[in-house]
Short mmCIF file of C-alpha atoms in Angstrom, two decimals:
data_model
loop_
_atom_site.label_atom_id
_atom_site.label_comp_id
_atom_site.label_asym_id
_atom_site.label_seq_id
_atom_site.Cartn_x
_atom_site.Cartn_y
_atom_site.Cartn_z
CA MET A 18 -100.03 -42.12 36.61
CA GLN A 19 -96.73 -42.41 38.39
CA LYS A 20 -93.58 -42.74 36.43
CA PRO A 21 -92.39 -46.30 36.21
CA ALA A 22 -89.45 -47.32 38.35
CA LEU A 23 -86.02 -46.57 37.00
CA ALA A 24 -85.12 -50.23 36.69
CA SER A 25 -88.06 -51.03 34.43
CA ASP A 26 -87.45 -47.86 32.44
CA ASN A 27 -83.85 -48.85 31.82
CA GLU A 28 -85.00 -52.33 30.96
CA ASN A 29 -87.23 -50.89 28.24
CA MET A 30 -84.37 -48.83 26.85
CA ASP A 31 -81.96 -51.73 27.10
CA TRP A 32 -84.21 -53.71 24.82
CA LEU A 33 -84.50 -50.70 22.50
CA SER A 34 -80.75 -50.34 22.34
CA ALA A 35 -80.44 -54.01 21.37
CA LEU A 36 -83.26 -53.70 18.86
CA LEU A 37 -81.46 -50.89 17.04
CA ASP A 38 -78.42 -53.16 16.74
CA GLY A 39 -80.50 -56.05 15.44
CA GLU A 40 -79.67 -58.00 18.59
CA ALA A 41 -83.04 -58.11 20.29
CA ASP A 42 -85.00 -61.31 20.71
CA ASP A 43 -88.00 -61.72 18.45
CA ASP A 44 -90.51 -59.37 19.95
CA LEU A 45 -93.17 -58.17 17.57
CA GLU A 46 -95.13 -56.74 20.47
CA GLY A 47 -92.10 -54.68 21.43
CA ILE A 48 -91.84 -53.22 17.96
CA GLY A 49 -95.49 -52.32 18.18
CA ARG A 50 -94.92 -50.64 21.51
CA LEU A 51 -92.02 -48.73 19.99
CA ALA A 52 -94.23 -47.41 17.23
CA ARG A 53 -96.86 -46.21 19.72
CA ASP A 54 -94.69 -44.84 22.55
CA GLU A 55 -93.41 -41.29 21.94
CA ALA A 56 -90.78 -41.63 24.64
CA LEU A 57 -89.38 -44.76 23.05
CA LYS A 58 -89.45 -43.12 19.65
CA ALA A 59 -87.53 -40.14 21.01
CA ARG A 60 -84.94 -42.45 22.46
CA TRP A 61 -84.75 -44.36 19.15
CA SER A 62 -84.10 -41.04 17.41
CA GLU A 63 -81.29 -40.19 19.84
CA TYR A 64 -79.66 -43.59 19.46
CA CYS A 65 -79.78 -43.26 15.67
CA LEU A 66 -78.23 -39.80 15.87
CA ILE A 67 -75.44 -41.03 18.15
CA GLY A 68 -74.53 -43.84 15.79
CA ASP A 69 -74.63 -41.59 12.73
CA ALA A 70 -72.49 -38.96 14.48
CA LEU A 71 -69.88 -41.57 15.39
CA ARG A 72 -69.84 -42.70 11.77
CA GLY A 73 -69.55 -39.13 10.53
CA LEU A 74 -73.11 -38.93 9.19
CA SER A 75 -74.34 -36.01 11.24
CA GLN A 76 -73.91 -33.60 8.33
CA PRO A 77 -75.44 -31.84 6.50
CA SER A 78 -78.53 -31.95 8.70
CA GLY A 79 -78.99 -33.43 12.13
CA ARG A 80 -82.52 -34.09 13.15
CA VAL A 81 -85.31 -35.01 10.81
CA PRO A 82 -87.01 -31.72 9.91
CA GLU A 83 -90.40 -31.24 11.40
CA ARG A 84 -91.87 -30.49 7.98
CA VAL A 85 -90.99 -34.03 6.93
CA ARG A 86 -93.00 -35.41 9.82
CA VAL A 87 -95.88 -33.11 8.96
CA ALA A 88 -95.77 -34.11 5.29
CA LEU A 89 -95.84 -37.79 6.18
CA SER A 90 -98.63 -37.31 8.68
CA ASP A 91 -100.74 -35.82 5.89
CA GLU A 92 -100.40 -38.99 3.84
CA PRO A 93 -103.34 -41.39 3.93
CA THR A 94 -103.03 -44.51 6.02
CA ILE A 95 -101.94 -47.56 4.14
CA LEU A 96 -103.95 -50.72 4.42
CA ALA A 97 -102.32 -53.25 2.20
CA PRO A 98 -102.07 -57.01 2.37
CA VAL A 99 -98.76 -58.05 3.79
CA VAL A 100 -96.64 -59.41 0.97
CA LYS A 101 -94.17 -61.94 2.24
CA PRO A 102 -90.73 -61.86 0.66
CA ARG A 103 -90.42 -64.17 -2.25
CA HIS A 104 -88.17 -66.87 -0.99
CA ARG A 105 -86.58 -69.27 -3.31
CA PRO A 106 -88.74 -72.31 -3.84
CA ALA A 107 -88.67 -74.35 -0.70
CA LEU A 108 -85.93 -76.74 -1.57
CA TRP A 109 -86.70 -78.86 1.42
CA LEU A 110 -90.21 -79.30 0.11
CA ALA A 111 -88.93 -80.40 -3.27
CA ALA A 112 -86.45 -82.75 -1.64
CA ALA A 113 -89.13 -84.21 0.59
CA ALA A 114 -91.40 -84.74 -2.38
CA THR A 115 -88.60 -86.46 -4.29
CA VAL A 116 -87.82 -88.74 -1.38
CA ALA A 117 -91.49 -89.56 -1.01
CA ALA A 118 -91.81 -90.34 -4.69
CA VAL A 119 -88.72 -92.51 -4.73
CA THR A 120 -89.88 -94.32 -1.63
CA TRP A 121 -93.28 -94.93 -3.14
CA MET A 122 -91.76 -96.20 -6.35
CA THR A 123 -89.39 -98.45 -4.48
CA MET A 124 -92.15 -99.91 -2.38
CA HIS A 125 -94.34 -100.61 -5.36
CA ALA A 126 -91.54 -101.84 -7.60
CA GLU A 127 -90.05 -104.24 -5.06
CA PRO A 128 -89.41 -107.61 -6.60
CA THR A 129 -91.37 -110.49 -5.16
CA ALA A 130 -88.96 -113.35 -4.85
CA ALA A 131 -85.79 -112.62 -6.74
CA PRO A 132 -82.92 -110.95 -4.90
CA PRO A 133 -82.43 -107.21 -5.56
CA VAL A 134 -80.46 -106.21 -8.62
CA ARG A 135 -77.45 -104.06 -7.96
CA MET A 136 -77.13 -101.22 -10.40
CA ALA A 137 -73.83 -99.64 -11.41
CA MET A 138 -73.37 -96.03 -10.34
CA GLN A 139 -72.41 -94.35 -13.64
CA SER A 140 -69.03 -95.94 -13.98
CA GLY A 141 -67.67 -99.40 -14.03
CA PRO A 142 -69.51 -102.51 -14.84
CA ALA A 143 -71.46 -104.31 -12.20
CA GLU A 144 -72.61 -107.83 -12.16
CA VAL A 145 -76.24 -108.38 -12.45
CA ALA A 146 -77.34 -111.04 -10.09
CA ALA A 147 -80.97 -111.43 -11.07
CA LEU A 148 -81.15 -113.56 -14.19
CA ASP A 149 -84.72 -112.66 -15.00
CA VAL A 150 -83.92 -109.00 -15.62
CA VAL A 151 -80.87 -109.67 -17.78
CA PRO A 152 -82.70 -109.69 -21.10
CA TYR A 153 -84.52 -106.52 -20.14
CA LEU A 154 -81.33 -104.72 -19.23
CA ALA A 155 -79.59 -105.92 -22.31
CA ALA A 156 -82.36 -104.55 -24.46
CA HIS A 157 -82.25 -101.17 -22.79
CA GLN A 158 -78.54 -100.70 -22.15
CA ASP A 159 -78.01 -98.42 -25.10
CA TYR A 160 -80.88 -96.27 -24.03
CA ALA A 161 -79.49 -96.05 -20.51
CA GLN A 162 -76.08 -95.01 -21.74
CA ALA A 163 -77.62 -92.28 -23.83
CA LEU A 164 -78.99 -90.73 -20.72
CA THR A 165 -75.88 -90.75 -18.55
CA SER A 166 -76.34 -87.09 -17.88
CA SER A 167 -79.59 -87.72 -16.11
CA PRO A 168 -79.18 -88.12 -12.36
CA GLU A 169 -81.95 -90.66 -12.30
CA MET A 170 -80.22 -92.95 -14.73
CA HIS A 171 -77.54 -94.46 -12.61
CA PHE A 172 -77.30 -97.70 -14.48
CA SER A 173 -75.41 -96.29 -17.43
CA GLN A 174 -73.20 -99.29 -17.68
CA VAL A 175 -74.39 -102.62 -16.60
CA ALA A 176 -72.27 -105.64 -17.14
CA LEU A 177 -74.42 -108.54 -17.93
CA ALA A 178 -73.16 -111.64 -16.33
CA LEU A 179 -75.07 -113.98 -18.51
CA PRO A 180 -75.34 -117.46 -17.24
CA GLU A 181 -74.09 -120.18 -19.44
CA ALA A 182 -77.60 -121.30 -20.26
CA ALA A 183 -78.60 -117.88 -21.60
CA ARG A 184 -75.71 -117.47 -23.97
CA MET B 5 -83.88 -60.40 15.01
CA SER B 6 -81.53 -58.95 12.40
CA ASP B 7 -81.41 -55.35 11.30
CA ARG B 8 -83.07 -56.26 8.02
CA GLU B 9 -85.74 -58.23 9.85
CA ILE B 10 -86.49 -55.23 12.04
CA ASP B 11 -86.95 -53.07 8.96
CA ARG B 12 -89.22 -55.70 7.45
CA GLN B 13 -91.32 -55.83 10.61
CA LEU B 14 -91.63 -52.07 10.63
CA VAL B 15 -92.65 -52.06 6.96
CA GLU B 16 -95.29 -54.67 7.66
CA ARG B 17 -96.69 -52.58 10.47
CA VAL B 18 -96.94 -49.61 8.12
CA GLN B 19 -98.65 -51.79 5.52
CA GLN B 20 -101.14 -52.79 8.18
CA GLY B 21 -102.04 -49.21 8.93
CA ASP B 22 -99.52 -48.11 11.58
CA LYS B 23 -98.03 -44.92 10.14
CA ARG B 24 -95.99 -44.32 13.29
CA ALA B 25 -93.79 -47.25 12.38
CA PHE B 26 -92.67 -45.36 9.30
CA ASP B 27 -91.37 -42.55 11.52
CA LEU B 28 -88.88 -45.00 12.97
CA LEU B 29 -87.57 -45.83 9.50
CA VAL B 30 -87.28 -42.14 8.71
CA GLU B 31 -85.28 -41.53 11.90
CA LYS B 32 -83.05 -44.46 11.12
CA TYR B 33 -82.19 -43.57 7.53
CA TRP B 34 -82.65 -39.81 7.23
CA ARG B 35 -79.00 -38.87 7.76
CA LYS B 36 -77.71 -41.75 5.70
CA LEU B 37 -79.96 -40.78 2.80
CA THR B 38 -79.21 -37.06 3.00
CA ARG B 39 -75.51 -37.76 3.06
CA LEU B 40 -75.91 -39.81 -0.09
CA LEU B 41 -78.01 -37.15 -1.78
CA SER B 42 -75.54 -34.43 -0.78
CA ARG B 43 -73.06 -36.10 -3.10
CA MET B 44 -75.45 -35.47 -5.97
CA VAL B 45 -76.90 -32.10 -5.03
CA ARG B 46 -75.00 -29.09 -3.79
CA ASP B 47 -77.64 -27.16 -1.95
CA SER B 48 -78.52 -28.53 1.47
CA GLY B 49 -82.04 -27.13 1.21
CA GLU B 50 -82.58 -29.06 -2.00
CA VAL B 51 -81.11 -32.14 -0.35
CA GLU B 52 -83.74 -31.97 2.35
CA ASP B 53 -86.48 -31.39 -0.23
CA ILE B 54 -85.38 -34.42 -2.21
CA ALA B 55 -85.03 -36.54 0.91
CA GLN B 56 -88.52 -35.58 2.02
CA GLU B 57 -89.93 -36.41 -1.39
CA THR B 58 -88.03 -39.70 -1.32
CA PHE B 59 -89.56 -40.79 1.95
CA ILE B 60 -93.01 -39.75 0.80
CA LYS B 61 -92.61 -41.71 -2.42
CA ALA B 62 -91.36 -44.67 -0.44
CA TYR B 63 -94.32 -44.47 1.90
CA ARG B 64 -96.77 -44.38 -1.02
CA ALA B 65 -95.02 -47.30 -2.71
CA LEU B 66 -94.91 -49.46 0.42
CA PRO B 67 -97.91 -51.59 -0.61
CA GLN B 68 -95.77 -52.82 -3.52
CA PHE B 69 -92.66 -53.41 -1.40
CA ARG B 70 -92.13 -57.15 -1.22
CA GLY B 71 -88.99 -57.30 0.89
CA ASP B 72 -86.92 -58.96 -1.82
CA ALA B 73 -84.32 -56.24 -1.30
CA ALA B 74 -83.37 -54.59 1.95
CA PHE B 75 -85.47 -51.56 2.79
CA TYR B 76 -82.55 -49.13 2.54
CA THR B 77 -81.51 -50.57 -0.82
CA TRP B 78 -85.00 -49.92 -2.08
CA LEU B 79 -85.07 -46.47 -0.48
CA TYR B 80 -81.68 -45.66 -2.00
CA ARG B 81 -82.96 -46.36 -5.52
CA ILE B 82 -85.97 -44.15 -4.96
CA GLY B 83 -83.72 -41.39 -3.63
CA VAL B 84 -81.35 -41.51 -6.56
CA ASN B 85 -84.18 -41.43 -9.09
CA THR B 86 -85.88 -38.63 -7.22
CA ALA B 87 -82.68 -36.61 -7.22
CA LYS B 88 -82.16 -37.18 -10.93
CA ASN B 89 -85.72 -36.15 -11.74
CA TYR B 90 -85.47 -33.15 -9.46
CA LEU B 91 -82.33 -31.90 -11.08
CA ALA B 92 -83.54 -32.71 -14.58
CA ALA B 93 -86.57 -30.58 -13.91
CA LYS B 94 -84.22 -27.77 -12.93
CA SER B 95 -82.22 -28.36 -16.12
CA LYS B 96 -79.08 -29.41 -14.37
CA ALA B 97 -76.70 -31.95 -15.78
CA MET B 98 -76.34 -35.11 -13.78
CA PRO B 99 -74.05 -38.08 -14.09
CA THR B 100 -75.94 -41.28 -14.77
CA VAL B 101 -76.38 -43.66 -11.95
CA SER B 102 -76.96 -47.34 -12.38
CA GLU B 103 -80.23 -48.27 -10.73
CA GLN B 104 -78.85 -51.65 -9.98
CA ALA B 105 -75.85 -50.37 -8.10
CA ALA B 106 -75.64 -51.46 -4.52
CA PRO B 107 -75.74 -48.67 -1.94
CA ASP B 108 -72.06 -48.90 -1.22
CA GLU B 109 -71.40 -45.65 0.57
CA GLU B 110 -67.70 -45.58 -0.05
CA GLY B 111 -67.99 -46.17 -3.78
CA THR B 112 -70.88 -43.78 -4.14
CA GLU B 113 -69.05 -40.97 -2.40
CA ASP B 114 -66.13 -41.26 -4.77
CA ARG B 115 -68.35 -41.05 -7.79
CA TRP B 116 -69.28 -37.40 -7.43
CA ALA B 117 -66.79 -34.98 -5.99
CA VAL B 118 -69.42 -32.52 -4.88
CA GLN B 119 -68.66 -30.41 -1.89
CA ASP B 120 -71.31 -30.09 0.74
CA ILE B 121 -72.61 -26.57 1.15
CA ALA B 122 -74.62 -26.40 4.33
CA THR B 123 -76.31 -23.46 5.93
CA PRO B 124 -74.34 -21.88 8.76
CA GLU B 125 -76.94 -22.90 11.29
CA SER B 126 -77.14 -26.54 10.27
CA GLU B 127 -73.38 -26.75 9.91
CA LEU B 128 -72.91 -25.33 13.40
CA LEU B 129 -75.44 -27.76 14.82
CA SER B 130 -73.80 -30.68 13.08
CA LYS B 131 -70.40 -29.69 14.45
CA GLN B 132 -71.82 -29.26 17.94
CA VAL B 133 -73.45 -32.66 17.78
CA ALA B 134 -70.27 -34.31 16.51
CA MET B 135 -68.16 -32.58 19.16
CA ALA B 136 -70.56 -33.46 21.96
CA VAL B 137 -70.69 -37.09 20.91
CA ASN B 138 -66.93 -37.37 20.68
CA GLU B 139 -66.41 -35.69 24.04
CA ALA B 140 -69.02 -37.91 25.63
CA VAL B 141 -67.39 -41.02 24.22
CA GLU B 142 -63.99 -39.92 25.49
CA ALA B 143 -65.46 -39.40 28.96
CA LEU B 144 -66.90 -42.91 29.11
CA PRO B 145 -65.32 -45.63 31.21
CA GLU B 146 -63.04 -47.72 29.09
CA GLU B 147 -65.28 -50.76 28.89
CA LEU B 148 -68.26 -48.68 27.75
CA ARG B 149 -66.18 -46.73 25.26
CA THR B 150 -64.75 -49.91 23.78
CA ALA B 151 -68.15 -51.55 23.47
CA ILE B 152 -69.89 -48.61 21.79
CA THR B 153 -66.94 -48.00 19.46
CA LEU B 154 -66.77 -51.60 18.35
CA ARG B 155 -70.49 -51.61 17.73
CA GLU B 156 -71.03 -48.26 16.02
CA MET B 157 -67.75 -47.71 14.22
CA GLU B 158 -66.64 -51.26 13.51
CA GLY B 159 -70.10 -52.73 13.06
CA LEU B 160 -69.33 -55.83 15.11
CA SER B 161 -72.08 -58.02 16.47
CA TYR B 162 -72.65 -58.46 20.19
CA GLU B 163 -71.18 -61.91 19.97
CA GLU B 164 -68.04 -60.64 18.29
CA ILE B 165 -67.66 -57.86 20.82
CA ALA B 166 -68.16 -60.33 23.66
CA GLN B 167 -65.35 -62.45 22.31
CA MET B 168 -63.05 -59.48 21.92
CA MET B 169 -63.81 -58.13 25.36
CA ASN B 170 -63.94 -61.56 26.95
CA CYS B 171 -67.28 -61.01 28.59
CA PRO B 172 -70.84 -62.36 28.25
CA ILE B 173 -73.09 -61.08 25.49
CA GLY B 174 -75.46 -59.72 28.11
CA THR B 175 -72.65 -57.58 29.48
CA VAL B 176 -71.96 -56.22 26.01
CA ARG B 177 -75.63 -55.38 25.60
CA SER B 178 -75.63 -53.57 28.94
CA ARG B 179 -72.44 -51.64 28.23
CA ILE B 180 -73.62 -50.42 24.84
CA PHE B 181 -76.93 -49.34 26.34
CA ARG B 182 -75.25 -47.47 29.18
CA ALA B 183 -72.85 -45.81 26.76
CA ARG B 184 -75.75 -44.60 24.62
CA GLU B 185 -77.55 -43.28 27.65
CA ALA B 186 -74.49 -41.36 28.79
CA ILE B 187 -73.96 -39.86 25.34
CA ALA B 188 -77.64 -39.01 24.95
CA ALA B 189 -77.54 -37.11 28.22
CA LYS B 190 -74.77 -34.90 26.80
CA LEU B 191 -76.67 -34.34 23.57
CA ARG B 192 -79.96 -33.22 25.00
CA PRO B 193 -78.89 -29.67 25.90
CA ILE B 194 -77.65 -29.17 22.35
CA LEU B 195 -80.73 -30.63 20.74
CA GLY B 196 -83.03 -28.85 23.12
CA THR B 197 -84.56 -32.08 24.30
CA ALA B 198 -85.54 -31.92 27.95
CA GLN B 199 -84.98 -35.03 30.05
CA ASP B 200 -88.63 -35.15 31.02
CA THR B 201 -89.58 -35.77 27.42
CA ARG B 202 -88.36 -39.33 27.98
CA TRP B 203 -91.69 -40.12 29.56
#
């Protein structure tokens, strides 16, 4: 088999040089090729040595001793299920679920005829426009205030603009 | 693909049965690990023994490696514990090392003022390698020398180097590659690696 052209050879090594720096494009096949190709592995070794020498890491020993390679080659092959890194719980998933739940609740709790009731956002009184919910809110205002720390309970203070007839 | 991602991909390949991928990790971290261990152990021969045992332990423990920590962080902990056990077995006193300590090279080196004692042969080889690399870097054209220095000694990304050198990222990539090739060519006679072994 003829040796590949110099341009393609350099192209291979160019990618290898970038891979060592963590600057290569996602190329799982390339990493596989690196693991199988002795020439690429030799070049990888040289690049590592160059970087370590520039950073003063060439001492006390330079190359990886052959006995280390032999010892590792005597180890049995590993066949283990790939364990993905434990990422933090997918916050986007939780957020999406919350939005979906709130949307569902809003759709099913939508009032039929009366105009929407504006709720106060934690501070300041707000007028309650819908007269039919006034008694309900009045009955539960204390409970709402007790839960001001809860992010769901935004109506901690609701000013009840009672109509004259209700007073 | 970041450096950590590359390590993770290599680990996954090993976990799937490709032992050759582990060789790449050994090549990448051998000198870094032995330098660390040399701060704990005087004898260079023992350093190599401990480093070898560390990599073997790491290889055997790879099925349990989840990737929560970086591979070298995990390897570092194994190396430190292996060194402690090794020296304890030889009844040598050792300063305690926190297993949770990050592998900060600078801080770790200050912790033990242990002088390296290398064999004459390995010390000579190390000096030859260092000299050859430095001479090769000095002989590079300025743009190549700047690029490889910023990358290897300053740890800058290609993007950062491109901004500093006012050139495209692809040019930075090419310059660093060409610099490495030029330096590698100077190293091969010292390492006894013939050019034909490239293929």
